[in-house]
Amino acid sequence: MTDGSHAALPVQWKSLVAAARDARSNAYAPYSEFTVGAAVLTKAGDIFSGCNVENASYGLTICAERAAACAAIATGQQDIVAVCISLTGTPIPCGTCRQFLYEFNPSMTVLIDDLNAGTEAAPETVLLSNLLPRGFRLER
Ligand code: THU
C-alpha cells in the first residue's frame, strides 16, 4: 500500500510525518535502542506527538503511539483522524496500541513511516480497522 513519494503527500500528512520524525529523535529507549516517534492529527487540524519512553522496570514502557494520543486527549481533542508512526522496520503499531487508538476512531488512517525506505518514500497507509478487525468497544 505504499504509494509514491513523500513529496506527493497532502501537506497536512507531510506535517504529520515531520512531527513523528521529530518526536522520534527524543525517544528514550536505552534498553531496546529501538526508537519510535508518533504523531496524531485531530479533526480540528492540530498535530500532537509522542515518543517511546522506556523504564528500567521494562513493563512500564510507554509506546510512542499512546504518548501521542494522550497528548491530544490532554488538550481536549479526542477526534483523531490519522496517526503517523516513524521507525525503522515494521510491523507496527503493537497490539496494545491498536486497541488504545481504536477507542478514539476505528477508521483512522495509520501512516507507517519506515525510515529503512528512506526519508523520501511515502509512508504505507492503512486503516486502523484493517489492522485491528473487531476491536473492542463499549457502547455508551
Ligand atoms: N514500541 C512503540 O513505541 N510502539 C509500538 O507500537 C511497538 C513498540 C516501543 C516500545 C519499546 O520502547 C520499543 O519500541 C521496543 O519494543
PDB file of C-alpha atoms and ligand atoms in Angstrom:
ATOM      1  CA  MET A   1       0.000   0.000   0.000  1.00  0.00           C
ATOM      2  CA  THR A   2       2.996   2.294  -0.256  1.00  0.00           C
ATOM      3  CA  ASP A   3       2.038   4.876  -2.820  1.00  0.00           C
ATOM      4  CA  GLY A   4       4.599   7.058  -4.469  1.00  0.00           C
ATOM      5  CA  SER A   5       6.851   9.653  -2.969  1.00  0.00           C
ATOM      6  CA  HIS A   6       6.809  11.681   0.190  1.00  0.00           C
ATOM      7  CA  ALA A   7       6.741  14.838  -1.926  1.00  0.00           C
ATOM      8  CA  ALA A   8       3.329  13.881  -3.339  1.00  0.00           C
ATOM      9  CA  LEU A   9       1.671  13.617   0.081  1.00  0.00           C
ATOM     10  CA  PRO A  10      -1.032  16.132   1.091  1.00  0.00           C
ATOM     11  CA  VAL A  11       0.535  18.987   3.062  1.00  0.00           C
ATOM     12  CA  GLN A  12      -1.179  18.000   6.331  1.00  0.00           C
ATOM     13  CA  TRP A  13       0.247  14.499   6.069  1.00  0.00           C
ATOM     14  CA  LYS A  14       3.693  15.889   5.396  1.00  0.00           C
ATOM     15  CA  SER A  15       3.437  17.866   8.635  1.00  0.00           C
ATOM     16  CA  LEU A  16       2.244  14.759  10.436  1.00  0.00           C
ATOM     17  CA  VAL A  17       5.187  12.734   9.178  1.00  0.00           C
ATOM     18  CA  ALA A  18       7.597  15.533  10.120  1.00  0.00           C
ATOM     19  CA  ALA A  19       6.185  15.683  13.653  1.00  0.00           C
ATOM     20  CA  ALA A  20       6.542  11.917  14.089  1.00  0.00           C
ATOM     21  CA  ARG A  21      10.126  12.015  12.860  1.00  0.00           C
ATOM     22  CA  ASP A  22      10.948  14.917  15.198  1.00  0.00           C
ATOM     23  CA  ALA A  23       9.443  13.142  18.184  1.00  0.00           C
ATOM     24  CA  ARG A  24      11.434  10.022  17.362  1.00  0.00           C
ATOM     25  CA  SER A  25      14.635  11.971  17.940  1.00  0.00           C
ATOM     26  CA  ASN A  26      13.523  12.436  21.552  1.00  0.00           C
ATOM     27  CA  ALA A  27      12.726   8.774  22.199  1.00  0.00           C
ATOM     28  CA  TYR A  28      14.049   7.415  25.469  1.00  0.00           C
ATOM     29  CA  ALA A  29      14.983   3.872  24.550  1.00  0.00           C
ATOM     30  CA  PRO A  30      18.265   2.970  26.297  1.00  0.00           C
ATOM     31  CA  TYR A  31      17.252  -0.679  26.750  1.00  0.00           C
ATOM     32  CA  SER A  32      15.921  -1.701  23.338  1.00  0.00           C
ATOM     33  CA  GLU A  33      17.629   1.080  21.402  1.00  0.00           C
ATOM     34  CA  PHE A  34      14.559   0.920  19.166  1.00  0.00           C
ATOM     35  CA  THR A  35      13.354   4.479  18.779  1.00  0.00           C
ATOM     36  CA  VAL A  36       9.806   5.290  17.730  1.00  0.00           C
ATOM     37  CA  GLY A  37       8.088   8.599  17.054  1.00  0.00           C
ATOM     38  CA  ALA A  38       4.374   9.095  16.573  1.00  0.00           C
ATOM     39  CA  ALA A  39       2.077  11.975  15.767  1.00  0.00           C
ATOM     40  CA  VAL A  40      -1.703  12.201  15.661  1.00  0.00           C
ATOM     41  CA  LEU A  41      -3.774  14.530  13.523  1.00  0.00           C
ATOM     42  CA  THR A  42      -7.061  15.706  15.023  1.00  0.00           C
ATOM     43  CA  LYS A  43     -10.274  16.676  13.274  1.00  0.00           C
ATOM     44  CA  ALA A  44      -9.510  20.292  14.193  1.00  0.00           C
ATOM     45  CA  GLY A  45      -6.300  20.010  12.174  1.00  0.00           C
ATOM     46  CA  ASP A  46      -3.886  20.025  15.090  1.00  0.00           C
ATOM     47  CA  ILE A  47      -0.939  17.677  15.483  1.00  0.00           C
ATOM     48  CA  PHE A  48       0.318  16.123  18.707  1.00  0.00           C
ATOM     49  CA  SER A  49       3.387  13.966  19.013  1.00  0.00           C
ATOM     50  CA  GLY A  50       4.959  11.416  21.297  1.00  0.00           C
ATOM     51  CA  CYS A  51       7.878   9.032  21.523  1.00  0.00           C
ATOM     52  CA  ASN A  52       8.539   5.767  23.282  1.00  0.00           C
ATOM     53  CA  VAL A  53       9.666   6.116  26.868  1.00  0.00           C
ATOM     54  CA  GLU A  54      11.312   3.072  28.408  1.00  0.00           C
ATOM     55  CA  ASN A  55      11.953   2.239  32.028  1.00  0.00           C
ATOM     56  CA  ALA A  56      14.375   0.075  33.999  1.00  0.00           C
ATOM     57  CA  SER A  57      11.255  -1.790  35.043  1.00  0.00           C
ATOM     58  CA  TYR A  58      10.633  -2.847  31.443  1.00  0.00           C
ATOM     59  CA  GLY A  59       6.890  -3.357  31.685  1.00  0.00           C
ATOM     60  CA  LEU A  60       6.370   0.327  32.427  1.00  0.00           C
ATOM     61  CA  THR A  61       7.477   1.304  28.932  1.00  0.00           C
ATOM     62  CA  ILE A  62       5.109   3.588  27.063  1.00  0.00           C
ATOM     63  CA  CYS A  63       4.852   3.309  23.284  1.00  0.00           C
ATOM     64  CA  ALA A  64       5.089   6.374  21.062  1.00  0.00           C
ATOM     65  CA  GLU A  65       1.536   5.993  19.729  1.00  0.00           C
ATOM     66  CA  ARG A  66      -0.059   6.069  23.156  1.00  0.00           C
ATOM     67  CA  ALA A  67       2.083   9.012  24.230  1.00  0.00           C
ATOM     68  CA  ALA A  68       0.925  10.983  21.163  1.00  0.00           C
ATOM     69  CA  ALA A  69      -2.732  10.096  21.668  1.00  0.00           C
ATOM     70  CA  CYS A  70      -2.547  11.117  25.328  1.00  0.00           C
ATOM     71  CA  ALA A  71      -1.035  14.472  24.362  1.00  0.00           C
ATOM     72  CA  ALA A  72      -4.069  15.173  22.153  1.00  0.00           C
ATOM     73  CA  ILE A  73      -6.570  13.997  24.754  1.00  0.00           C
ATOM     74  CA  ALA A  74      -4.925  16.189  27.385  1.00  0.00           C
ATOM     75  CA  THR A  75      -5.796  19.283  25.362  1.00  0.00           C
ATOM     76  CA  GLY A  76      -9.412  18.191  24.967  1.00  0.00           C
ATOM     77  CA  GLN A  77      -9.082  16.878  21.417  1.00  0.00           C
ATOM     78  CA  GLN A  78     -10.459  13.368  21.134  1.00  0.00           C
ATOM     79  CA  ASP A  79     -11.233  13.190  17.415  1.00  0.00           C
ATOM     80  CA  ILE A  80      -8.139  11.588  15.941  1.00  0.00           C
ATOM     81  CA  VAL A  81      -8.303  11.217  12.172  1.00  0.00           C
ATOM     82  CA  ALA A  82      -4.799   9.910  11.467  1.00  0.00           C
ATOM     83  CA  VAL A  83      -1.677   8.697  13.206  1.00  0.00           C
ATOM     84  CA  CYS A  84       1.834   8.533  11.775  1.00  0.00           C
ATOM     85  CA  ILE A  85       4.457   6.246  13.256  1.00  0.00           C
ATOM     86  CA  SER A  86       8.124   6.703  12.369  1.00  0.00           C
ATOM     87  CA  LEU A  87      10.604   3.941  12.939  1.00  0.00           C
ATOM     88  CA  THR A  88      12.994   1.631  11.205  1.00  0.00           C
ATOM     89  CA  GLY A  89      11.213  -1.596  10.344  1.00  0.00           C
ATOM     90  CA  THR A  90       7.699  -2.946  10.583  1.00  0.00           C
ATOM     91  CA  PRO A  91       5.193  -4.213  11.706  1.00  0.00           C
ATOM     92  CA  ILE A  92       3.776  -1.562  13.965  1.00  0.00           C
ATOM     93  CA  PRO A  93       1.729  -0.427  15.891  1.00  0.00           C
ATOM     94  CA  CYS A  94       1.766  -3.135  18.541  1.00  0.00           C
ATOM     95  CA  GLY A  95      -1.485  -4.824  19.512  1.00  0.00           C
ATOM     96  CA  THR A  96      -1.842  -2.757  22.668  1.00  0.00           C
ATOM     97  CA  CYS A  97      -1.559   0.487  20.724  1.00  0.00           C
ATOM     98  CA  ARG A  98      -4.018  -0.697  18.072  1.00  0.00           C
ATOM     99  CA  GLN A  99      -6.643  -1.206  20.755  1.00  0.00           C
ATOM    100  CA  PHE A 100      -5.707   2.042  22.511  1.00  0.00           C
ATOM    101  CA  LEU A 101      -6.123   4.069  19.298  1.00  0.00           C
ATOM    102  CA  TYR A 102      -9.274   2.171  18.304  1.00  0.00           C
ATOM    103  CA  GLU A 103     -11.042   3.834  21.224  1.00  0.00           C
ATOM    104  CA  PHE A 104     -10.752   7.200  19.516  1.00  0.00           C
ATOM    105  CA  ASN A 105     -11.657   6.257  15.936  1.00  0.00           C
ATOM    106  CA  PRO A 106     -11.634   2.733  14.491  1.00  0.00           C
ATOM    107  CA  SER A 107     -11.354   4.099  10.971  1.00  0.00           C
ATOM    108  CA  MET A 108      -8.439   6.467  11.499  1.00  0.00           C
ATOM    109  CA  THR A 109      -5.697   6.309   8.891  1.00  0.00           C
ATOM    110  CA  VAL A 110      -2.405   4.825  10.038  1.00  0.00           C
ATOM    111  CA  LEU A 111       0.697   6.068   8.244  1.00  0.00           C
ATOM    112  CA  ILE A 112       3.680   3.794   8.735  1.00  0.00           C
ATOM    113  CA  ASP A 113       6.850   5.742   8.079  1.00  0.00           C
ATOM    114  CA  ASP A 114       9.534   3.083   7.801  1.00  0.00           C
ATOM    115  CA  LEU A 115      12.761   5.021   7.620  1.00  0.00           C
ATOM    116  CA  ASN A 116      14.526   1.968   6.199  1.00  0.00           C
ATOM    117  CA  ALA A 117      12.805   3.003   2.985  1.00  0.00           C
ATOM    118  CA  GLY A 118      14.457   6.435   3.223  1.00  0.00           C
ATOM    119  CA  THR A 119      13.043   9.836   4.118  1.00  0.00           C
ATOM    120  CA  GLU A 120      11.729  10.475   0.615  1.00  0.00           C
ATOM    121  CA  ALA A 121       9.486   7.411   0.449  1.00  0.00           C
ATOM    122  CA  ALA A 122       5.771   7.807   1.096  1.00  0.00           C
ATOM    123  CA  PRO A 123       4.547   6.049   4.219  1.00  0.00           C
ATOM    124  CA  GLU A 124       2.400   2.963   3.908  1.00  0.00           C
ATOM    125  CA  THR A 125      -1.205   3.885   4.691  1.00  0.00           C
ATOM    126  CA  VAL A 126      -3.735   1.530   6.197  1.00  0.00           C
ATOM    127  CA  LEU A 127      -6.989   1.858   8.102  1.00  0.00           C
ATOM    128  CA  LEU A 128      -6.812   1.042  11.795  1.00  0.00           C
ATOM    129  CA  SER A 129      -9.895  -1.166  11.409  1.00  0.00           C
ATOM    130  CA  ASN A 130      -7.909  -3.317   8.991  1.00  0.00           C
ATOM    131  CA  LEU A 131      -5.051  -3.641  11.483  1.00  0.00           C
ATOM    132  CA  LEU A 132      -7.480  -4.492  14.284  1.00  0.00           C
ATOM    133  CA  PRO A 133     -10.577  -6.241  12.968  1.00  0.00           C
ATOM    134  CA  ARG A 134     -13.333  -6.488  15.572  1.00  0.00           C
ATOM    135  CA  GLY A 135     -11.556  -4.290  18.119  1.00  0.00           C
ATOM    136  CA  PHE A 136     -13.168  -3.871  21.498  1.00  0.00           C
ATOM    137  CA  ARG A 137     -15.607  -1.020  22.138  1.00  0.00           C
ATOM    138  CA  LEU A 138     -18.144  -0.367  24.844  1.00  0.00           C
ATOM    139  CA  GLU A 139     -21.305   1.286  23.617  1.00  0.00           C
ATOM    140  CA  ARG A 140     -22.089   4.415  25.615  1.00  0.00           C
TER     141      ARG A 140
HETATM  142  N1  THU B   1       7.251   0.487  20.677  1.00  0.00           N
HETATM  143  C1  THU B   1       6.491   1.576  20.344  1.00  0.00           C
HETATM  144  O1  THU B   1       6.805   2.709  20.724  1.00  0.00           O
HETATM  145  N2  THU B   1       5.381   1.361  19.595  1.00  0.00           N
HETATM  146  C2  THU B   1       4.939   0.135  19.168  1.00  0.00           C
HETATM  147  O2  THU B   1       3.893   0.039  18.554  1.00  0.00           O
HETATM  148  C3  THU B   1       5.752  -1.064  19.423  1.00  0.00           C
HETATM  149  C4  THU B   1       6.946  -0.873  20.278  1.00  0.00           C
HETATM  150  C5  THU B   1       8.450   0.702  21.502  1.00  0.00           C
HETATM  151  C6  THU B   1       8.339   0.166  22.899  1.00  0.00           C
HETATM  152  C7  THU B   1       9.791  -0.093  23.253  1.00  0.00           C
HETATM  153  O3  THU B   1      10.345   1.099  23.782  1.00  0.00           O
HETATM  154  C8  THU B   1      10.463  -0.381  21.922  1.00  0.00           C
HETATM  155  O4  THU B   1       9.548   0.047  20.924  1.00  0.00           O
HETATM  156  C9  THU B   1      10.808  -1.840  21.726  1.00  0.00           C
HETATM  157  O5  THU B   1       9.715  -2.640  21.950  1.00  0.00           O
END
